[in-house]
Short mmCIF file of C-alpha atoms and ligand atoms in Angstrom, two decimals:
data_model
loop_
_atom_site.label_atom_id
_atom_site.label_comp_id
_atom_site.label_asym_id
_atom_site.label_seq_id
_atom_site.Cartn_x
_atom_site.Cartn_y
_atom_site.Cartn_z
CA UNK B 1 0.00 0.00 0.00
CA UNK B 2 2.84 2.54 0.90
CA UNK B 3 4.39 2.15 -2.60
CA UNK B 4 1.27 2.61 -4.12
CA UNK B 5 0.80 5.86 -2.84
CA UNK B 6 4.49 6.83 -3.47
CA UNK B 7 4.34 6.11 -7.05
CA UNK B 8 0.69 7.70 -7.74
CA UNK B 9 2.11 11.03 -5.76
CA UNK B 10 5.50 10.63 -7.67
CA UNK B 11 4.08 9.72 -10.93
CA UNK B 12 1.18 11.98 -10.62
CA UNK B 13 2.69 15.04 -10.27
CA UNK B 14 5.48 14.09 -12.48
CA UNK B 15 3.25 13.26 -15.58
CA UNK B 16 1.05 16.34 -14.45
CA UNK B 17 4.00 18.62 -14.82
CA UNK B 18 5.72 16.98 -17.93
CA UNK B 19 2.74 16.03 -20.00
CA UNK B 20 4.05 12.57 -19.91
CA UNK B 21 2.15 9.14 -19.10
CA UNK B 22 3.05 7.26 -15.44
CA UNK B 23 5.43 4.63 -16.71
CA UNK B 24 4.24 0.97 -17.07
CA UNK B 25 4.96 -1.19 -14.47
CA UNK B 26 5.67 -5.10 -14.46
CA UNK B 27 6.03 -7.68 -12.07
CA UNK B 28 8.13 -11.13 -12.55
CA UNK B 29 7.99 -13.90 -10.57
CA UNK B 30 9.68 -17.66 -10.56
CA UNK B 31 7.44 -20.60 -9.47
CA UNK B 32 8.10 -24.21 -8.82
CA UNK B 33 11.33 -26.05 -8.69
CA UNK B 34 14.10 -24.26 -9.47
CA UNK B 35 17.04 -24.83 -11.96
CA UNK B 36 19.34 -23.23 -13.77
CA UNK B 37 18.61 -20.22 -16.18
CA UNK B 38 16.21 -18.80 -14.15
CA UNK B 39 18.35 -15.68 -13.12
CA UNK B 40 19.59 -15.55 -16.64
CA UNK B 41 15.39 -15.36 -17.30
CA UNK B 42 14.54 -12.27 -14.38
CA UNK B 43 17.46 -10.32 -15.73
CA UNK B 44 16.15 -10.35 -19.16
CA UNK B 45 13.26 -9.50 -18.72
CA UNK B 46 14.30 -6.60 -16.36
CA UNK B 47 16.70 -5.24 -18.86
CA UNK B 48 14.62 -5.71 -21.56
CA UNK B 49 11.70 -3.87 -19.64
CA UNK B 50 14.27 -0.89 -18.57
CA UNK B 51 16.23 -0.28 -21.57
CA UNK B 52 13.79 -1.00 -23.99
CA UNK B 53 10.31 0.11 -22.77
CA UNK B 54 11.36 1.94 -20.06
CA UNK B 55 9.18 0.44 -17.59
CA UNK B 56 9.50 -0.30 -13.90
CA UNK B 57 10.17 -3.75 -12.97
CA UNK B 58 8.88 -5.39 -9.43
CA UNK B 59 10.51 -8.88 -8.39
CA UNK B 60 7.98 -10.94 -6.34
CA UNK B 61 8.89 -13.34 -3.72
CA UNK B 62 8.82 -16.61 -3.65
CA UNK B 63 6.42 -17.30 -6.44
CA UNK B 64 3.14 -17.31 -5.94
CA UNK B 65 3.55 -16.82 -2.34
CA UNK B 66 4.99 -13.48 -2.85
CA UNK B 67 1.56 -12.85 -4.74
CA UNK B 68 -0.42 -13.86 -1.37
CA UNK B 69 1.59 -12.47 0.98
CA UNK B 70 2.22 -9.03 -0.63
CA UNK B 71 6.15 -9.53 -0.89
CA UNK B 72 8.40 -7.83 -3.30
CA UNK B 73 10.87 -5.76 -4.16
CA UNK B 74 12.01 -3.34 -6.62
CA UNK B 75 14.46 -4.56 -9.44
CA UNK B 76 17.23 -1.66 -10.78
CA UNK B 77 19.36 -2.52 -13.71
CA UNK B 78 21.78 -2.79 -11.39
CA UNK B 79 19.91 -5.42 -8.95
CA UNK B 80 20.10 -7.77 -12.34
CA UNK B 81 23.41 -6.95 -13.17
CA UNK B 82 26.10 -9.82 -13.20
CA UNK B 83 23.30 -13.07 -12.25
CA UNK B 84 23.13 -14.28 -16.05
CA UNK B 85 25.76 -16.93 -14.59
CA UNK B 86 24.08 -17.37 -11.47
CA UNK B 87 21.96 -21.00 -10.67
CA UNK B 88 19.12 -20.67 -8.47
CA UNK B 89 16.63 -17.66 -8.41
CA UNK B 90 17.29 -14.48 -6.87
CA UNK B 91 13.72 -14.17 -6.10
CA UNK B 92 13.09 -17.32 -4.36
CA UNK B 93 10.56 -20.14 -5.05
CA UNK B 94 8.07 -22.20 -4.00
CA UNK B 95 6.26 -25.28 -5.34
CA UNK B 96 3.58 -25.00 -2.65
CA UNK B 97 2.00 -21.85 -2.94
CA UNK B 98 -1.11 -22.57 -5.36
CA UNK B 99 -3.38 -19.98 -4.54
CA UNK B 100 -6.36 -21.25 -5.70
CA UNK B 101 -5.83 -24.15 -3.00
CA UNK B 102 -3.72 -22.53 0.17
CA UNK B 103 -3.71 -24.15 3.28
CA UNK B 104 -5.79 -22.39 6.22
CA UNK B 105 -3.80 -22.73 9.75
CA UNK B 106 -6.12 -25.79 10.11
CA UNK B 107 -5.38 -27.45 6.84
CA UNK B 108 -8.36 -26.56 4.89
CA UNK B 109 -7.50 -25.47 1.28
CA UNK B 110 -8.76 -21.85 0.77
CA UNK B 111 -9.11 -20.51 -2.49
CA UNK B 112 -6.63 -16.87 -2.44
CA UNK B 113 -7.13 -16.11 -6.13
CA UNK B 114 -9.02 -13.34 -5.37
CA UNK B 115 -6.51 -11.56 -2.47
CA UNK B 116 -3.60 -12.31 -5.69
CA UNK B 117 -5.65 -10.09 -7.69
CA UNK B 118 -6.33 -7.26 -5.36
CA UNK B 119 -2.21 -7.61 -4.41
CA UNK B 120 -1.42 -6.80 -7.75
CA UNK B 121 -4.10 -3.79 -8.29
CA UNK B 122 -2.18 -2.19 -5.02
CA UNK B 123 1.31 -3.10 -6.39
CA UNK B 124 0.15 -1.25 -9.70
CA UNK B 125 1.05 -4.24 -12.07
CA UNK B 126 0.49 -3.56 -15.97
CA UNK B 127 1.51 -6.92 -16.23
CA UNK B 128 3.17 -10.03 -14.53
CA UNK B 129 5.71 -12.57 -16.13
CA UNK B 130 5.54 -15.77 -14.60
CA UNK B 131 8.11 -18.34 -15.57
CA UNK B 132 7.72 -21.65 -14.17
CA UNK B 133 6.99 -24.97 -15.41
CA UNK B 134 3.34 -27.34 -15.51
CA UNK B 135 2.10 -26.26 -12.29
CA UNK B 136 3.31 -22.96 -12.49
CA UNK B 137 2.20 -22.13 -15.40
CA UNK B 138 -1.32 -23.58 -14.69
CA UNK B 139 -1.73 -21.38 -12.06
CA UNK B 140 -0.35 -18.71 -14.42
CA UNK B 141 -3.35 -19.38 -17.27
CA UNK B 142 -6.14 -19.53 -14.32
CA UNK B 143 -4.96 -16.22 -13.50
CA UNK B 144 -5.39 -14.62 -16.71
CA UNK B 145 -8.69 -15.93 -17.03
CA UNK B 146 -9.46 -14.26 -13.80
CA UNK B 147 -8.26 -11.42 -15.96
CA UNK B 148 -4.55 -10.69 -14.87
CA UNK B 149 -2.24 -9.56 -17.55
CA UNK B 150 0.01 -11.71 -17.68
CA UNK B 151 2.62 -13.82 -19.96
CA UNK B 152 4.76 -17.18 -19.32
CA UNK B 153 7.97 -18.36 -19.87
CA UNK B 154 8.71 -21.73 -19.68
CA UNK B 155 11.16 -23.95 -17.36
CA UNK B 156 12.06 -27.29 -15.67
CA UNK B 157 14.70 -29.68 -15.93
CA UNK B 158 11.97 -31.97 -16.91
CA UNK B 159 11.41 -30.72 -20.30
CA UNK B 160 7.54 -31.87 -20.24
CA UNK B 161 5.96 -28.83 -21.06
CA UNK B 162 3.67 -28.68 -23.97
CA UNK B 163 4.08 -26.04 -26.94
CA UNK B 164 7.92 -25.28 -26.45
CA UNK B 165 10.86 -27.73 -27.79
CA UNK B 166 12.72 -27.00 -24.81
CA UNK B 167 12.15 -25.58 -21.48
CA UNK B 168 14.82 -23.07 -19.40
CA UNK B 169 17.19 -25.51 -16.97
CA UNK B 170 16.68 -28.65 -18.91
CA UNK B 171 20.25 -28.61 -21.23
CA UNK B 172 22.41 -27.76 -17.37
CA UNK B 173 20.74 -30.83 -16.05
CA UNK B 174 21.60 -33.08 -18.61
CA UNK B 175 25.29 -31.83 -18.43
CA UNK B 176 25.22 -32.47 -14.72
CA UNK B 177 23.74 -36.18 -15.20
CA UNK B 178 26.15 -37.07 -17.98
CA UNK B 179 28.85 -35.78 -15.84
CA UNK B 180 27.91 -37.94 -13.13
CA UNK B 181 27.04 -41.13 -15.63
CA UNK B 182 30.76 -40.38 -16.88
CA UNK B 183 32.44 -40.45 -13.47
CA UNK B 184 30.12 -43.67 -12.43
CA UNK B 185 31.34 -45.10 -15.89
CA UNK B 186 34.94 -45.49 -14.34
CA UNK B 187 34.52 -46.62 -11.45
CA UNK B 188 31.80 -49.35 -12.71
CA UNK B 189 34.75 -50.03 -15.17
CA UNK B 190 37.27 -50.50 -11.84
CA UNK B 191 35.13 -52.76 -9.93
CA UNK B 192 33.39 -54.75 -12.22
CA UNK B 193 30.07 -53.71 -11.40
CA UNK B 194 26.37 -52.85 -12.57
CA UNK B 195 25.93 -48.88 -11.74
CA UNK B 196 22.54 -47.48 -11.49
CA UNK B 197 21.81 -43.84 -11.64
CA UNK B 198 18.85 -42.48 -10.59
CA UNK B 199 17.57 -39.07 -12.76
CA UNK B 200 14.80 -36.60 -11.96
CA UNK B 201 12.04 -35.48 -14.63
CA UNK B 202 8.49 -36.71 -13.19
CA UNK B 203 6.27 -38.55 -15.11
CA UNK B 204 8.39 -37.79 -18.71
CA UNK B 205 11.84 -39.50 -19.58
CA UNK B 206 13.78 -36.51 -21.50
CA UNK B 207 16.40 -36.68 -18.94
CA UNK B 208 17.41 -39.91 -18.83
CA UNK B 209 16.72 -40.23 -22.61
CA UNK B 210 19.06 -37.46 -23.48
CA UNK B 211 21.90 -38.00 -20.50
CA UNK B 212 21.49 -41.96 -20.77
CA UNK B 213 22.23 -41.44 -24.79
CA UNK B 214 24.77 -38.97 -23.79
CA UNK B 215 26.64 -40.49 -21.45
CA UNK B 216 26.60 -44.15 -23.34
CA UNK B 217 24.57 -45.90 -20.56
CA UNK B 218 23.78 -49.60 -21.36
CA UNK B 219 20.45 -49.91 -20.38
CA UNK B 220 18.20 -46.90 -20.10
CA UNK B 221 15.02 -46.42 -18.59
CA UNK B 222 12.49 -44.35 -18.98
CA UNK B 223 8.92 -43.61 -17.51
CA UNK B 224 7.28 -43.83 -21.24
CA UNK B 225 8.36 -47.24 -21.85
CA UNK B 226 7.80 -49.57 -19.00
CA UNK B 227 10.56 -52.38 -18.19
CA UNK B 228 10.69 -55.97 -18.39
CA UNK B 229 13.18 -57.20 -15.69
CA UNK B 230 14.10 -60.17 -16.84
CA UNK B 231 15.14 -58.32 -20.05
CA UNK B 232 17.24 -55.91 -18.13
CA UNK B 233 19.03 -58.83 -16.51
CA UNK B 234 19.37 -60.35 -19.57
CA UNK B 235 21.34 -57.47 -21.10
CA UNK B 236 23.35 -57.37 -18.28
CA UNK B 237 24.40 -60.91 -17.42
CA UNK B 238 25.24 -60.87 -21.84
CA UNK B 239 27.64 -58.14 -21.21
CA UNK B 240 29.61 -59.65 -18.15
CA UNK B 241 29.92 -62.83 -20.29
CA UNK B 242 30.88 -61.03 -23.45
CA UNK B 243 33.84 -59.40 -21.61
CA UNK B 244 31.78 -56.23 -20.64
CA UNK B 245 32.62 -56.89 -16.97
CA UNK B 246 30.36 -53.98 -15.80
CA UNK B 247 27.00 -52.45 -16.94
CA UNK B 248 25.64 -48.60 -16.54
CA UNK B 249 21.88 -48.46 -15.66
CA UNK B 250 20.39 -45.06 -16.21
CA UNK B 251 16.18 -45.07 -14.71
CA UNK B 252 13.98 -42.09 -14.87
CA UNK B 253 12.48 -41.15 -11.30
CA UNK B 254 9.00 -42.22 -12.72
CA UNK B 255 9.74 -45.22 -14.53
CA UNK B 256 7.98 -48.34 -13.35
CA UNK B 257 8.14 -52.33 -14.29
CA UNK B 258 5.74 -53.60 -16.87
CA UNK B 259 2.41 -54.47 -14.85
CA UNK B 260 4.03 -53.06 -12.03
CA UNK B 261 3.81 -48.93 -10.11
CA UNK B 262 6.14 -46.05 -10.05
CA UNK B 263 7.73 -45.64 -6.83
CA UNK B 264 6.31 -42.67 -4.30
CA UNK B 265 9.01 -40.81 -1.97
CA UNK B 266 6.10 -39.06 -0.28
CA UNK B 267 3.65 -36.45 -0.71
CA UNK B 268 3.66 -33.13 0.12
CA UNK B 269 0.07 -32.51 1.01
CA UNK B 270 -0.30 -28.33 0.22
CA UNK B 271 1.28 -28.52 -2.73
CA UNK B 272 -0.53 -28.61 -6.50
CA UNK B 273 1.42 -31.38 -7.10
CA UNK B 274 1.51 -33.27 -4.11
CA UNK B 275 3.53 -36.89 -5.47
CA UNK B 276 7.10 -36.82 -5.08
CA UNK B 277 8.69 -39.65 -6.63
CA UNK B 278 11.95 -41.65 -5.78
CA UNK B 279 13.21 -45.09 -5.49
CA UNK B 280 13.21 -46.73 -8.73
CA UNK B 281 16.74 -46.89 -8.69
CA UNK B 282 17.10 -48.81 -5.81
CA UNK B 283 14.26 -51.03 -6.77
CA UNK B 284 16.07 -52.10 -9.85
CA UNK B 285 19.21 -52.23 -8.34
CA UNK B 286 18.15 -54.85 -6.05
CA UNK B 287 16.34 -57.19 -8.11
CA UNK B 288 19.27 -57.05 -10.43
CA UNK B 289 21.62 -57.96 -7.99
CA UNK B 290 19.00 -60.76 -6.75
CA UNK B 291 18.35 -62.52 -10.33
CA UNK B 292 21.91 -61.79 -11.80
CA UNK B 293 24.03 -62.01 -8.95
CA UNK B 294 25.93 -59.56 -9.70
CA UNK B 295 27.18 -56.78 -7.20
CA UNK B 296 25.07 -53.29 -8.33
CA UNK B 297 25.47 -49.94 -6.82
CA UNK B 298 23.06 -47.25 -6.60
CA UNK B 299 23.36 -43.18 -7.17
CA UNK B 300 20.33 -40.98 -6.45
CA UNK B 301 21.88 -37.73 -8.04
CA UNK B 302 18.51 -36.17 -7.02
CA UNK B 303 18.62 -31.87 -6.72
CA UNK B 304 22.03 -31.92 -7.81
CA UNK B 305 20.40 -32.20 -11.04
CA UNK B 306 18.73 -28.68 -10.16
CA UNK B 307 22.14 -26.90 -9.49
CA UNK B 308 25.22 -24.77 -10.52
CA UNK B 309 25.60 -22.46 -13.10
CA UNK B 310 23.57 -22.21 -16.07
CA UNK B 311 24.82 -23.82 -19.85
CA UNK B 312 26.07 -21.45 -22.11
CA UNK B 313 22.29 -23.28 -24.22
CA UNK B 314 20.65 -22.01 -21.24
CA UNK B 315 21.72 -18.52 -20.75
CA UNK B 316 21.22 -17.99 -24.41
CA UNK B 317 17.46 -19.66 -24.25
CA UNK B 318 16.91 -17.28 -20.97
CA UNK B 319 17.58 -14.72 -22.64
CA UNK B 320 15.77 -14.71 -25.85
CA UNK B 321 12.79 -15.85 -23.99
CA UNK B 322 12.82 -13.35 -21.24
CA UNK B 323 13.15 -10.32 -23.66
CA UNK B 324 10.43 -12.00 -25.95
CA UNK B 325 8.09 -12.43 -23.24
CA UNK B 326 8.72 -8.57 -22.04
CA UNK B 327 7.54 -7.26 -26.06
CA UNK B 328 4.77 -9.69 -25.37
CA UNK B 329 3.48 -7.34 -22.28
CA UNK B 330 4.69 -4.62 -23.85
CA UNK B 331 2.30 -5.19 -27.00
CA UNK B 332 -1.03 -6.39 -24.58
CA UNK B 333 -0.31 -9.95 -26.07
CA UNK B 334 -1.76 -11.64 -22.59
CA UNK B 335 -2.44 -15.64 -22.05
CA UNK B 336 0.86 -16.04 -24.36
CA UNK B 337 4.03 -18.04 -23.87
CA UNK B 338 6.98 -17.39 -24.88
CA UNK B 339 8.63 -20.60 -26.48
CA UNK B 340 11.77 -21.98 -28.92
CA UNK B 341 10.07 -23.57 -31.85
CA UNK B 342 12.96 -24.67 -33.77
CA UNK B 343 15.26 -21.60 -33.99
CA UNK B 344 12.91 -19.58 -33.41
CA UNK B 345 10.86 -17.76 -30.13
CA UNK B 346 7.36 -17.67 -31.19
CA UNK B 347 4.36 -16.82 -28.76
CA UNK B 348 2.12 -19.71 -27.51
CA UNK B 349 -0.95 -19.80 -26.05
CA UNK B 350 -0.44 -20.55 -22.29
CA UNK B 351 -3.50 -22.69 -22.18
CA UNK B 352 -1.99 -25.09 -25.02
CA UNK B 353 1.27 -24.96 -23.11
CA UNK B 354 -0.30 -26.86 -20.04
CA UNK B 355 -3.14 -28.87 -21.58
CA UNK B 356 -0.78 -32.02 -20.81
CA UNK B 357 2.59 -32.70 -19.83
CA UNK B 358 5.06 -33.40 -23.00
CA UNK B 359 6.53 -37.03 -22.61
CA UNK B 360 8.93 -39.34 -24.83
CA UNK B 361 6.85 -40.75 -27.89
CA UNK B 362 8.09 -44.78 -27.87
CA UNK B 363 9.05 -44.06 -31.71
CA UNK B 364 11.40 -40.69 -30.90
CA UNK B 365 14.05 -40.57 -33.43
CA UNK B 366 16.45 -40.75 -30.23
CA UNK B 367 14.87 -44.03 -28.86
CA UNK B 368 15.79 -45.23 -32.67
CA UNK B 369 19.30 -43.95 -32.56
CA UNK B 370 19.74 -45.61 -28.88
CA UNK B 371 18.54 -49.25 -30.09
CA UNK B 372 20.91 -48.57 -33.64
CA UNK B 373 23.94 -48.82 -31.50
CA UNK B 374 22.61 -51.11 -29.09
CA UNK B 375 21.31 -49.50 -26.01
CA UNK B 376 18.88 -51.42 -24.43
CA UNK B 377 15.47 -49.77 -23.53
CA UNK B 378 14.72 -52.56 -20.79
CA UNK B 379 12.38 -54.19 -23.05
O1 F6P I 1 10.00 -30.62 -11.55
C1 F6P I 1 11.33 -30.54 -11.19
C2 F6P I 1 11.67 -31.62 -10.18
O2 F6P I 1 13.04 -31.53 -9.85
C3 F6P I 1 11.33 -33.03 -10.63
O3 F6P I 1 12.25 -33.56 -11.53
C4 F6P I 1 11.26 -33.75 -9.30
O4 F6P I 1 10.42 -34.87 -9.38
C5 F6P I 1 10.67 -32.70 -8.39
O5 F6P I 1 10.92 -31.44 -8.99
C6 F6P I 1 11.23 -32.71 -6.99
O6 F6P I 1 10.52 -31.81 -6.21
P1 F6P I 1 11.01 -31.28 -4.79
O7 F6P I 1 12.06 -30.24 -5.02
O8 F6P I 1 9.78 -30.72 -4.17
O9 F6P I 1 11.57 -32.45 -4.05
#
């Protein structure tokens, strides 16, 4: 409320005297998991919004939370200067904040949609950039139809969002898994062993597709194509006889055995997506080690996979989307997305970016370049 009345006053009586309109004021905010890119993201669209349309630019808290709660602050050039390199989000996250279902002291999911929209006619918002992933960006499109102005921009390490060929955060990850399926690969190598590595990426298999294919993993499994153990022992058991005196095993978080469930870490009751999942890797690793009798060795890598400093693929994609989505508020283009389509940035419409989650089609020209050099799909 106090800034409110400090930029009517100021802009007032500055506009009065000048002849000159208030200037236009945005708000950006980062929802959901983190990963890398996302500061890369906020300080394009902050520079873009300065320089270019010489707008104000508010950063708000914590996602959606910051939206509840009334928390933000002002971004300068300055405040965005030197984070392109940065992981993590200067503005804080949170993947529980869903303010069309926030938990009341007493655990009763209230719906705050209405108190985000009255926060954001006090903070003076011509318009709101949300960049976040499914859940997110959900949120995001239920907010415009409650009439906020606002655009998306579009990031996980998952890569499962619809509309966009790639999401912000997704390219770091897969460096940090192949670097970690490259340093297993030695040490496998050493002890003669069968190495499974755990990845993130919910319900859709890009990351263990692209770092399984990437780092040369023997088997690799994914959440798109269940697996048949006996065929994963199989493969295994082949190589040690062949020579091959160790095997890498790269499983998606939310793969699962033909006839047979993904495995649940726990679930984190006020958030919109409440399923956590976790444990396939030990699973596997087990009933390997049971049926082959072979010794097998599990990695979660787990948030790592969220961490460090952005990919030179990232920081680029951050970029180009953050400015894009910027001349999208700039030119009223609401309910859009910004998103790489080929080469290019085009604008999407948010609601076809989260009508469903983007997964690995069984026939993806990877999958066929994985089984033409002999990587086994665990089928
Ligand atoms: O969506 C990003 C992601 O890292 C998923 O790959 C993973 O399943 C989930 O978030 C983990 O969530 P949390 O940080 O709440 O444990």
């Amino acid at each position: 409320m106090r800034r409110n009345k400090h930029r009517s006053n100021r802009d007032l009586s500055s506009s009065l005297s000048s002849g000159r309109m208030p200037k236009k004021r945005i708000g950006v905010l980062t929802g959901g998991g983190d990963c890398p890119g996302l500061n890369a993201a906020i300080r394009a669209v902050t520079k873009t919004a300065i320089l270019h349309y010489g707008m104000e630019v508010l950063g708000i808290k914590d996602g959606y939370l910051g939206l509840i709660e009334n928390r933000y602050t002002t971004l300068s050039y300055e405040d965005v200067s030197g984070i392109l390199t940065e992981g993590g989000t200067l503005l804080g996250s949170s993947n529980k904040a869903n303010p069309f279902g926030y938990p009341s002291p007493s655990g009763k999911l209230r719906d705050l949609s209405g108190a985000v929209l009255e926060n954001v006619k006090m903070m003076e918002l011509d318009g709101l950039v949300c960049i976040g992933g499914d859940g997110t960006l959900t949120v995001a499109y239920k907010l415009y139809k409650k009439g906020l102005r606002l655009v998306g921009i579009p990031k996980t390490i998952d890569n499962d969002l619809g509309a966009t060929d790639v999401t912000i955060g997704f390219d770091s990850a897969v460096i940090t898994a192949t670097e970690a399926i490259d340093k297993l690969h030695t040490t496998a190598q050493s002890h003669h062993r069968v190495m499974v590595i755990e990845v993130m990426g919910r319900y859709a298999g890009w990351l263990g597709l692209y770092a399984g294919m990437a780092g040369g993993g023997d088997i690799i499994i994914i959440p798109e194509i269940p697996y048949d153990i006996d065929k994963v022992c199989k493969r295994v058991t082949e190589r040690h006889k062949s020579g091959k005196r160790f095997s890498i095993v790269v499983i998606s978080e939310g793969a699962r055995p033909k006839g047979g469930n993904m495995v649940v870490k726990k679930i984190v009751k006020d958030s919109a997506e409440p399923v956590r999942l976790g444990g396939i890797g030990n699973k596997i690793a087990s009933d390997i080690e049971n049926l082959t009798g072979l010794e097998t060795r599990v990695t979660v890598l787990g948030h790592l996979q969220r961490g460090g400093s952005p990919s030179p693929f990232d920081r680029m994609l951050a970029t180009r989307l953050g400015t894009f989505a910027c001349g999208l508020l700039a030119r009223g283009k609401f309910g859009r997305m910004a998103a790489l389509k080929g080469q290019d940035i085009r604008a999407v419409e948010l609601k076809d970016a989260v009508r469903s989650i983007r997964r690995v089609s069984r026939s993806h020209p990877i999958i066929k370049s994985g089984l033409a050099v002999g990587t086994s799909f665990g089928i």
